Amino acid sequence: YASYSKHLDELGDLVQGWDSYGSDPPSETAIQDAHAILNILSLISKPPSRIAPLADGGVIIWFNKEGRVECLNNGRITIEIGL
């Protein structure tokens, strides 16, 4: 999980417009929340398939077709589970 944690920290280096469309970078809150989710995932041995910035600000943690967790810049966390 160290590589996922490092990637999350690197997302904190993104700047306004990181995607060339004016998107907000992930906030410190979103990155901290994503780290907390990642810590829980490590305890249950459930690695994510991908971690990426969200175009509207925040971080998304993907689990292939099983679901996703979005840690938004405003501190809100949304979870979608595919059944």
Coordinates of C-alpha atoms in Angstrom, one line a residue:
Y1 CA 0.0 0.0 0.0
A2 CA 3.0 2.3 0.2
S3 CA 2.9 2.9 -3.6
Y4 CA -0.8 3.9 -3.3
S5 CA 0.0 6.3 -0.4
K6 CA 2.9 7.8 -2.4
H7 CA 0.6 8.4 -5.3
L8 CA -1.9 10.1 -3.1
D9 CA 0.8 12.4 -1.8
E10 CA 1.8 13.2 -5.4
L11 CA -1.8 14.2 -6.2
G12 CA -1.3 17.0 -3.7
D13 CA 1.2 18.6 -6.1
L14 CA -1.4 19.1 -8.8
V15 CA -2.2 22.7 -9.6
Q16 CA -5.4 24.5 -10.8
G17 CA -6.1 23.4 -14.4
W18 CA -4.0 20.2 -14.0
D19 CA -6.2 18.5 -16.8
S20 CA -6.1 21.6 -19.1
Y21 CA -9.8 22.2 -18.4
G22 CA -9.4 24.4 -15.3
S23 CA -10.1 21.6 -12.8
D24 CA -9.4 22.1 -9.2
P25 CA -6.6 20.0 -7.7
P26 CA -7.5 17.6 -4.8
S27 CA -7.6 19.5 -1.5
E28 CA -5.6 18.5 1.6
T29 CA -8.9 17.3 3.1
A30 CA -9.6 15.0 0.1
I31 CA -6.1 13.6 0.2
Q32 CA -6.3 13.0 4.0
D33 CA -9.7 11.3 3.7
A34 CA -8.3 9.1 0.9
H35 CA -5.4 8.1 3.1
A36 CA -7.8 7.1 5.8
I37 CA -9.8 5.0 3.3
L38 CA -6.5 3.5 2.1
N39 CA -5.5 2.6 5.7
I40 CA -8.8 0.8 6.2
L41 CA -8.4 -1.1 2.9
S42 CA -4.9 -2.3 3.9
L43 CA -6.4 -3.7 7.1
I44 CA -8.9 -5.8 5.1
S45 CA -6.4 -6.6 2.3
K46 CA -8.5 -5.0 -0.4
P47 CA -6.2 -3.1 -2.7
P48 CA -7.8 -0.5 -5.1
S49 CA -7.4 -1.0 -8.8
R50 CA -6.8 2.7 -9.4
I51 CA -6.5 6.0 -7.6
A52 CA -6.9 9.3 -9.5
P53 CA -7.8 12.9 -9.2
L54 CA -11.4 13.9 -9.9
A55 CA -12.1 16.5 -12.6
D56 CA -14.4 18.4 -10.2
G57 CA -11.9 18.3 -7.3
G58 CA -11.1 15.4 -5.0
V59 CA -9.8 11.9 -5.3
I60 CA -11.4 8.7 -6.6
I61 CA -10.5 5.2 -5.5
W62 CA -11.6 2.5 -8.0
F63 CA -12.2 -1.2 -7.4
N64 CA -12.5 -2.5 -11.0
K65 CA -16.3 -3.1 -11.5
E66 CA -16.9 -3.6 -7.8
G67 CA -17.3 0.1 -6.9
R68 CA -15.6 3.3 -6.0
V69 CA -15.0 5.8 -3.2
E70 CA -14.9 9.5 -3.9
C71 CA -13.2 11.8 -1.4
L72 CA -14.4 15.3 -2.4
N73 CA -12.6 18.6 -1.7
N74 CA -15.4 19.7 0.6
G75 CA -14.9 16.7 3.0
R76 CA -17.8 14.7 1.6
I77 CA -17.2 11.0 0.9
T78 CA -19.4 9.1 -1.5
I79 CA -19.3 5.3 -1.9
E80 CA -20.7 3.4 -4.8
I81 CA -20.8 -0.4 -4.6
G82 CA -21.5 -2.5 -7.7
L83 CA -23.7 -5.5 -6.8

